[in-house]
PDB file of C-alpha atoms in Angstrom:
ATOM      1  CA  UNK A  28       6.821   0.028  -6.069  1.00 64.00           C
ATOM      2  CA  UNK A  29       5.720  -0.634  -2.516  1.00 70.00           C
ATOM      3  CA  UNK A  30       5.718  -3.910  -0.611  1.00 84.00           C
ATOM      4  CA  UNK A  31       3.896  -6.822  -2.225  1.00 94.00           C
ATOM      5  CA  UNK A  32       0.660  -7.751  -0.461  1.00 96.00           C
ATOM      6  CA  UNK A  33      -0.184 -11.451  -0.758  1.00 97.00           C
ATOM      7  CA  UNK A  34      -3.771 -12.658  -0.360  1.00 97.00           C
ATOM      8  CA  UNK A  35      -5.398 -16.081  -0.497  1.00 97.00           C
ATOM      9  CA  UNK A  36      -9.118 -15.166  -0.476  1.00 96.00           C
ATOM     10  CA  UNK A  37     -10.945 -16.044  -2.646  1.00 98.00           C
ATOM     11  CA  UNK A  38      -7.803 -17.350  -4.368  1.00 98.00           C
ATOM     12  CA  UNK A  39      -4.118 -16.511  -4.340  1.00 98.00           C
ATOM     13  CA  UNK A  40      -3.214 -13.091  -5.706  1.00 98.00           C
ATOM     14  CA  UNK A  41      -0.841 -10.209  -5.089  1.00 98.00           C
ATOM     15  CA  UNK A  42      -1.491  -6.482  -4.875  1.00 98.00           C
ATOM     16  CA  UNK A  43       1.206  -3.889  -5.578  1.00 97.00           C
ATOM     17  CA  UNK A  44       0.685  -0.177  -5.035  1.00 97.00           C
ATOM     18  CA  UNK A  45       2.683   2.442  -6.969  1.00 96.00           C
ATOM     19  CA  UNK A  46       3.427  -0.199  -9.574  1.00 97.00           C
ATOM     20  CA  UNK A  47       4.623   2.211 -12.277  1.00 97.00           C
ATOM     21  CA  UNK A  48       7.215   4.907 -11.787  1.00 95.00           C
ATOM     22  CA  UNK A  49       5.574   8.311 -11.678  1.00 90.00           C
ATOM     23  CA  UNK A  50       7.011   9.534 -14.956  1.00 95.00           C
ATOM     24  CA  UNK A  51       5.925   6.402 -16.826  1.00 96.00           C
ATOM     25  CA  UNK A  52       2.402   6.692 -15.456  1.00 96.00           C
ATOM     26  CA  UNK A  53       2.284  10.366 -16.433  1.00 96.00           C
ATOM     27  CA  UNK A  54       3.588   9.566 -19.927  1.00 96.00           C
ATOM     28  CA  UNK A  55       0.815   7.004 -20.450  1.00 95.00           C
ATOM     29  CA  UNK A  56      -1.906   9.359 -19.226  1.00 94.00           C
ATOM     30  CA  UNK A  57      -0.532  12.226 -21.308  1.00 92.00           C
ATOM     31  CA  UNK A  58      -0.412   9.981 -24.378  1.00 87.00           C
ATOM     32  CA  UNK A  59      -4.041   9.037 -23.846  1.00 84.00           C
ATOM     33  CA  UNK A  60      -5.154  12.659 -23.578  1.00 85.00           C
ATOM     34  CA  UNK A  61      -3.580  13.409 -26.963  1.00 84.00           C
ATOM     35  CA  UNK A  62      -4.984  10.321 -28.710  1.00 78.00           C
ATOM     36  CA  UNK A  63      -7.700  11.242 -31.233  1.00 74.00           C
ATOM     37  CA  UNK A  64     -11.124  10.157 -30.020  1.00 72.00           C
ATOM     38  CA  UNK A  65     -11.834   8.215 -33.198  1.00 70.00           C
ATOM     39  CA  UNK A  66      -8.807   6.004 -32.482  1.00 67.00           C
ATOM     40  CA  UNK A  67     -10.199   5.231 -29.027  1.00 63.00           C
ATOM     41  CA  UNK A  68     -13.520   4.149 -30.471  1.00 62.00           C
ATOM     42  CA  UNK A  69     -11.948   1.801 -33.013  1.00 54.00           C
ATOM     43  CA  UNK A  70     -10.729  -0.574 -30.313  1.00 55.00           C
ATOM     44  CA  UNK A  71     -10.915  -1.196 -26.611  1.00 82.00           C
ATOM     45  CA  UNK A  72      -7.608  -3.069 -26.323  1.00 90.00           C
ATOM     46  CA  UNK A  73      -4.336  -1.759 -27.735  1.00 91.00           C
ATOM     47  CA  UNK A  74      -1.665  -4.469 -27.697  1.00 93.00           C
ATOM     48  CA  UNK A  75       2.033  -5.108 -28.197  1.00 94.00           C
ATOM     49  CA  UNK A  76       3.854  -8.384 -27.573  1.00 93.00           C
ATOM     50  CA  UNK A  77       7.518  -9.009 -26.740  1.00 95.00           C
ATOM     51  CA  UNK A  78       9.744 -12.062 -26.794  1.00 92.00           C
ATOM     52  CA  UNK A  79      12.007 -13.026 -23.884  1.00 89.00           C
ATOM     53  CA  UNK A  80      14.743 -10.704 -25.164  1.00 92.00           C
ATOM     54  CA  UNK A  81      12.403  -7.714 -25.222  1.00 95.00           C
ATOM     55  CA  UNK A  82      11.973  -7.571 -29.005  1.00 95.00           C
ATOM     56  CA  UNK A  83       8.665  -6.666 -30.617  1.00 95.00           C
ATOM     57  CA  UNK A  84       6.808  -9.670 -31.972  1.00 91.00           C
ATOM     58  CA  UNK A  85       3.492  -9.991 -33.763  1.00 84.00           C
ATOM     59  CA  UNK A  86       0.690 -12.093 -32.329  1.00 74.00           C
ATOM     60  CA  UNK A  87      -2.430 -12.790 -34.317  1.00 66.00           C
ATOM     61  CA  UNK A  88      -5.712 -12.292 -32.508  1.00 68.00           C
ATOM     62  CA  UNK A  89      -9.006 -12.613 -34.288  1.00 66.00           C
ATOM     63  CA  UNK A  90     -11.081 -10.119 -32.314  1.00 76.00           C
ATOM     64  CA  UNK A  91     -11.790  -6.809 -34.035  1.00 77.00           C
ATOM     65  CA  UNK A  92     -11.623  -4.826 -30.790  1.00 81.00           C
ATOM     66  CA  UNK A  93      -7.875  -5.562 -30.419  1.00 86.00           C
ATOM     67  CA  UNK A  94      -5.595  -3.052 -32.173  1.00 86.00           C
ATOM     68  CA  UNK A  95      -1.820  -2.675 -32.329  1.00 89.00           C
ATOM     69  CA  UNK A  96      -0.504  -0.441 -29.568  1.00 92.00           C
ATOM     70  CA  UNK A  97       2.324   0.861 -31.724  1.00 92.00           C
ATOM     71  CA  UNK A  98      -0.219   2.195 -34.225  1.00 88.00           C
ATOM     72  CA  UNK A  99      -1.311   4.768 -31.638  1.00 88.00           C
ATOM     73  CA  UNK A 100       1.630   5.013 -29.214  1.00 92.00           C
ATOM     74  CA  UNK A 101       5.258   5.886 -29.937  1.00 94.00           C
ATOM     75  CA  UNK A 102       7.339   2.669 -29.952  1.00 96.00           C
ATOM     76  CA  UNK A 103       9.807   4.411 -27.627  1.00 96.00           C
ATOM     77  CA  UNK A 104       7.127   4.711 -24.933  1.00 97.00           C
ATOM     78  CA  UNK A 105       5.950   1.133 -25.510  1.00 97.00           C
ATOM     79  CA  UNK A 106       9.546  -0.024 -24.991  1.00 97.00           C
ATOM     80  CA  UNK A 107       9.851   2.131 -21.882  1.00 97.00           C
ATOM     81  CA  UNK A 108       6.807   0.434 -20.356  1.00 97.00           C
ATOM     82  CA  UNK A 109       8.230  -3.014 -21.105  1.00 97.00           C
ATOM     83  CA  UNK A 110      11.689  -2.206 -19.770  1.00 97.00           C
ATOM     84  CA  UNK A 111      10.242  -0.890 -16.528  1.00 96.00           C
ATOM     85  CA  UNK A 112       7.712  -3.613 -15.768  1.00 97.00           C
ATOM     86  CA  UNK A 113       9.134  -6.829 -17.233  1.00 96.00           C
ATOM     87  CA  UNK A 114      11.403  -7.701 -14.299  1.00 95.00           C
ATOM     88  CA  UNK A 115       8.793  -6.654 -11.716  1.00 95.00           C
ATOM     89  CA  UNK A 116       6.108  -8.782 -13.339  1.00 97.00           C
ATOM     90  CA  UNK A 117       8.308 -11.856 -13.688  1.00 96.00           C
ATOM     91  CA  UNK A 118       9.507 -11.501 -10.079  1.00 96.00           C
ATOM     92  CA  UNK A 119       5.936 -11.474  -8.768  1.00 97.00           C
ATOM     93  CA  UNK A 120       5.088 -14.356 -11.086  1.00 96.00           C
ATOM     94  CA  UNK A 121       7.889 -16.412  -9.557  1.00 96.00           C
ATOM     95  CA  UNK A 122       6.552 -15.586  -6.089  1.00 96.00           C
ATOM     96  CA  UNK A 123       3.135 -16.869  -7.187  1.00 97.00           C
ATOM     97  CA  UNK A 124       4.775 -20.011  -8.615  1.00 96.00           C
ATOM     98  CA  UNK A 125       3.805 -19.267 -12.212  1.00 96.00           C
ATOM     99  CA  UNK A 126       5.556 -21.584 -14.681  1.00 93.00           C
ATOM    100  CA  UNK A 127       7.389 -18.823 -16.509  1.00 93.00           C
ATOM    101  CA  UNK A 128       9.945 -21.174 -18.061  1.00 90.00           C
ATOM    102  CA  UNK A 129       7.214 -21.884 -20.619  1.00 85.00           C
ATOM    103  CA  UNK A 130       6.917 -18.200 -21.566  1.00 90.00           C
ATOM    104  CA  UNK A 131       6.343 -17.543 -25.243  1.00 87.00           C
ATOM    105  CA  UNK A 132       5.097 -13.952 -25.245  1.00 92.00           C
ATOM    106  CA  UNK A 133       4.996 -11.016 -22.825  1.00 95.00           C
ATOM    107  CA  UNK A 134       1.970  -8.956 -23.834  1.00 95.00           C
ATOM    108  CA  UNK A 135       1.297  -5.319 -22.928  1.00 96.00           C
ATOM    109  CA  UNK A 136      -2.273  -4.056 -23.277  1.00 95.00           C
ATOM    110  CA  UNK A 137      -3.867  -0.685 -22.732  1.00 94.00           C
ATOM    111  CA  UNK A 138      -7.535  -1.471 -22.118  1.00 93.00           C
ATOM    112  CA  UNK A 139     -10.144   1.249 -22.405  1.00 89.00           C
ATOM    113  CA  UNK A 140     -13.834   0.660 -21.755  1.00 88.00           C
ATOM    114  CA  UNK A 141     -16.911   2.882 -21.838  1.00 87.00           C
ATOM    115  CA  UNK A 142     -18.528   4.233 -18.707  1.00 88.00           C
ATOM    116  CA  UNK A 143     -21.429   1.751 -18.846  1.00 90.00           C
ATOM    117  CA  UNK A 144     -19.422  -1.329 -19.874  1.00 90.00           C
ATOM    118  CA  UNK A 145     -19.267  -4.434 -17.696  1.00 92.00           C
ATOM    119  CA  UNK A 146     -17.698  -7.846 -18.209  1.00 93.00           C
ATOM    120  CA  UNK A 147     -19.078 -10.885 -16.360  1.00 96.00           C
ATOM    121  CA  UNK A 148     -17.213 -13.290 -14.119  1.00 97.00           C
ATOM    122  CA  UNK A 149     -14.831 -15.404 -16.184  1.00 97.00           C
ATOM    123  CA  UNK A 150     -11.539 -17.273 -16.037  1.00 96.00           C
ATOM    124  CA  UNK A 151      -8.678 -16.467 -18.370  1.00 95.00           C
ATOM    125  CA  UNK A 152      -7.719 -18.468 -21.434  1.00 89.00           C
ATOM    126  CA  UNK A 153      -5.695 -21.582 -20.611  1.00 88.00           C
ATOM    127  CA  UNK A 154      -2.604 -20.372 -22.481  1.00 89.00           C
ATOM    128  CA  UNK A 155      -2.001 -17.549 -19.969  1.00 93.00           C
ATOM    129  CA  UNK A 156       0.723 -18.102 -17.380  1.00 96.00           C
ATOM    130  CA  UNK A 157       0.274 -14.822 -15.505  1.00 97.00           C
ATOM    131  CA  UNK A 158      -2.168 -11.905 -15.476  1.00 98.00           C
ATOM    132  CA  UNK A 159      -1.535  -8.389 -14.153  1.00 98.00           C
ATOM    133  CA  UNK A 160      -4.070  -5.548 -14.146  1.00 98.00           C
ATOM    134  CA  UNK A 161      -2.962  -2.013 -13.229  1.00 98.00           C
ATOM    135  CA  UNK A 162      -5.630   0.605 -12.548  1.00 98.00           C
ATOM    136  CA  UNK A 163      -4.800   3.839 -14.382  1.00 97.00           C
ATOM    137  CA  UNK A 164      -7.799   6.130 -14.876  1.00 95.00           C
ATOM    138  CA  UNK A 165     -10.014   7.676 -13.486  1.00 95.00           C
ATOM    139  CA  UNK A 166      -9.157   8.519  -9.869  1.00 96.00           C
ATOM    140  CA  UNK A 167     -12.282   6.694  -8.652  1.00 96.00           C
ATOM    141  CA  UNK A 168     -13.860   3.668 -10.290  1.00 97.00           C
ATOM    142  CA  UNK A 169     -14.771   0.044  -9.634  1.00 97.00           C
ATOM    143  CA  UNK A 170     -11.830  -2.275  -9.071  1.00 98.00           C
ATOM    144  CA  UNK A 171     -11.578  -5.858 -10.273  1.00 98.00           C
ATOM    145  CA  UNK A 172     -14.191  -8.155  -8.725  1.00 98.00           C
ATOM    146  CA  UNK A 173     -12.950 -11.574  -7.594  1.00 98.00           C
ATOM    147  CA  UNK A 174     -15.022 -14.623  -6.668  1.00 98.00           C
ATOM    148  CA  UNK A 175     -15.215 -18.409  -6.575  1.00 97.00           C
ATOM    149  CA  UNK A 176     -17.441 -19.129  -9.578  1.00 97.00           C
ATOM    150  CA  UNK A 177     -19.248 -17.640 -12.559  1.00 96.00           C
ATOM    151  CA  UNK A 178     -22.240 -16.823 -10.373  1.00 97.00           C
ATOM    152  CA  UNK A 179     -20.192 -14.824  -7.874  1.00 97.00           C
ATOM    153  CA  UNK A 180     -22.493 -11.802  -8.178  1.00 95.00           C
ATOM    154  CA  UNK A 181     -25.071 -14.005  -6.441  1.00 95.00           C
ATOM    155  CA  UNK A 182     -22.852 -16.288  -4.343  1.00 96.00           C
ATOM    156  CA  UNK A 183     -20.454 -13.630  -3.076  1.00 96.00           C
ATOM    157  CA  UNK A 184     -17.425 -11.712  -4.247  1.00 97.00           C
ATOM    158  CA  UNK A 185     -14.971  -9.077  -3.074  1.00 97.00           C
ATOM    159  CA  UNK A 186     -13.641  -6.023  -4.855  1.00 98.00           C
ATOM    160  CA  UNK A 187      -9.975  -5.212  -5.260  1.00 98.00           C
ATOM    161  CA  UNK A 188     -10.355  -1.559  -4.358  1.00 98.00           C
ATOM    162  CA  UNK A 189      -9.651   0.829  -7.204  1.00 98.00           C
ATOM    163  CA  UNK A 190      -6.607   2.997  -6.637  1.00 97.00           C
ATOM    164  CA  UNK A 191      -4.640   4.559  -9.505  1.00 97.00           C
ATOM    165  CA  UNK A 192      -1.340   2.754 -10.086  1.00 97.00           C
ATOM    166  CA  UNK A 193      -2.424  -0.289  -8.061  1.00 98.00           C
ATOM    167  CA  UNK A 194      -1.712  -3.653  -9.699  1.00 98.00           C
ATOM    168  CA  UNK A 195      -3.493  -6.967  -9.174  1.00 98.00           C
ATOM    169  CA  UNK A 196      -1.444 -10.051 -10.141  1.00 98.00           C
ATOM    170  CA  UNK A 197      -2.490 -13.702 -10.264  1.00 98.00           C
ATOM    171  CA  UNK A 198      -1.689 -17.039 -11.862  1.00 97.00           C
ATOM    172  CA  UNK A 199      -4.764 -17.962 -13.929  1.00 97.00           C
ATOM    173  CA  UNK A 200      -6.405 -21.327 -13.421  1.00 97.00           C
ATOM    174  CA  UNK A 201      -9.902 -22.800 -13.195  1.00 97.00           C
ATOM    175  CA  UNK A 202     -10.534 -21.090  -9.835  1.00 97.00           C
ATOM    176  CA  UNK A 203      -9.550 -17.480 -10.597  1.00 98.00           C
ATOM    177  CA  UNK A 204     -12.965 -16.060 -11.452  1.00 98.00           C
ATOM    178  CA  UNK A 205     -12.937 -12.292 -11.915  1.00 98.00           C
ATOM    179  CA  UNK A 206     -15.014  -9.525 -13.483  1.00 98.00           C
ATOM    180  CA  UNK A 207     -14.819  -5.803 -14.118  1.00 96.00           C
ATOM    181  CA  UNK A 208     -17.041  -2.850 -14.887  1.00 94.00           C
ATOM    182  CA  UNK A 209     -16.974   0.918 -15.176  1.00 93.00           C
ATOM    183  CA  UNK A 210     -18.621   3.129 -12.578  1.00 94.00           C
ATOM    184  CA  UNK A 211     -21.319   4.537 -14.873  1.00 93.00           C
ATOM    185  CA  UNK A 212     -19.742   7.989 -14.855  1.00 93.00           C
ATOM    186  CA  UNK A 213     -16.250   7.657 -16.340  1.00 91.00           C
ATOM    187  CA  UNK A 214     -14.486   5.552 -18.906  1.00 89.00           C
ATOM    188  CA  UNK A 215     -12.054   3.084 -17.342  1.00 93.00           C
ATOM    189  CA  UNK A 216      -8.435   2.546 -18.382  1.00 94.00           C
ATOM    190  CA  UNK A 217      -6.037  -0.159 -17.226  1.00 97.00           C
ATOM    191  CA  UNK A 218      -2.576  -1.391 -18.154  1.00 98.00           C
ATOM    192  CA  UNK A 219      -2.780  -5.166 -18.464  1.00 97.00           C
ATOM    193  CA  UNK A 220       0.157  -7.551 -18.706  1.00 97.00           C
ATOM    194  CA  UNK A 221      -0.363 -11.142 -19.808  1.00 95.00           C
ATOM    195  CA  UNK A 222       2.382 -13.725 -20.112  1.00 96.00           C
ATOM    196  CA  UNK A 223       1.424 -16.470 -22.559  1.00 93.00           C
ATOM    197  CA  UNK A 224       2.830 -19.940 -22.945  1.00 89.00           C
ATOM    198  CA  UNK A 225       3.586 -21.629 -26.238  1.00 72.00           C
ATOM    199  CA  UNK A 226       0.624 -22.972 -28.160  1.00 62.00           C
ATOM    200  CA  UNK A 227       0.241 -25.230 -31.163  1.00 55.00           C
ATOM    201  CA  UNK A 228      -2.769 -23.564 -32.718  1.00 53.00           C
ATOM    202  CA  UNK A 229      -2.456 -22.446 -36.352  1.00 42.00           C
ATOM    203  CA  UNK A 230      -5.646 -20.387 -36.097  1.00 45.00           C
ATOM    204  CA  UNK A 231      -4.100 -18.111 -33.483  1.00 49.00           C
ATOM    205  CA  UNK A 232      -5.079 -17.046 -29.990  1.00 50.00           C
ATOM    206  CA  UNK A 233      -8.500 -15.957 -28.872  1.00 50.00           C
ATOM    207  CA  UNK A 234      -9.586 -13.786 -25.998  1.00 48.00           C
ATOM    208  CA  UNK A 235     -11.882 -15.663 -23.612  1.00 42.00           C
TER     209      UNK A 235
END
């Protein structure tokens, strides 16, 4: 992992190049190439959560597009990803003054979207303490768009330039408006890490 780049426009965030070790990145890409296409179409987010000790835990999410990562990826590789990134992510979170003492779940997602998919400007759910997005595939695509409000496409935004193995990290709040889209030619894959705080909601968590 290279030096952390800190930015304050349009809001505080960090950028890390070469976030994953080369062999871990290659293992993820190789796994994806061998995944049956029907499994890819059944969900766009493949998820596994960990507790503070690095043990698998189950989180209930109500959206049908979220599937269990360990149903499609060997648990050994899922563990390898966690063991490599957990300290890095928490270290950057501390630098960004995220309140990680309240951590309840460390969540690893592989997100896969179609070549024409776009997601509008939004802020993350209020139970997230830290968000990390690592660009994986393809070599060229559209990076995460960051702005000051939900109308940033009109009022102005900047793009975190897409570069494979580049990670964007930020502490979510009411100002961290961001969006993403594919480039119209290739499907888009990212490794997303979200650290959640404890919630008292018997109906479970929802993606927002």
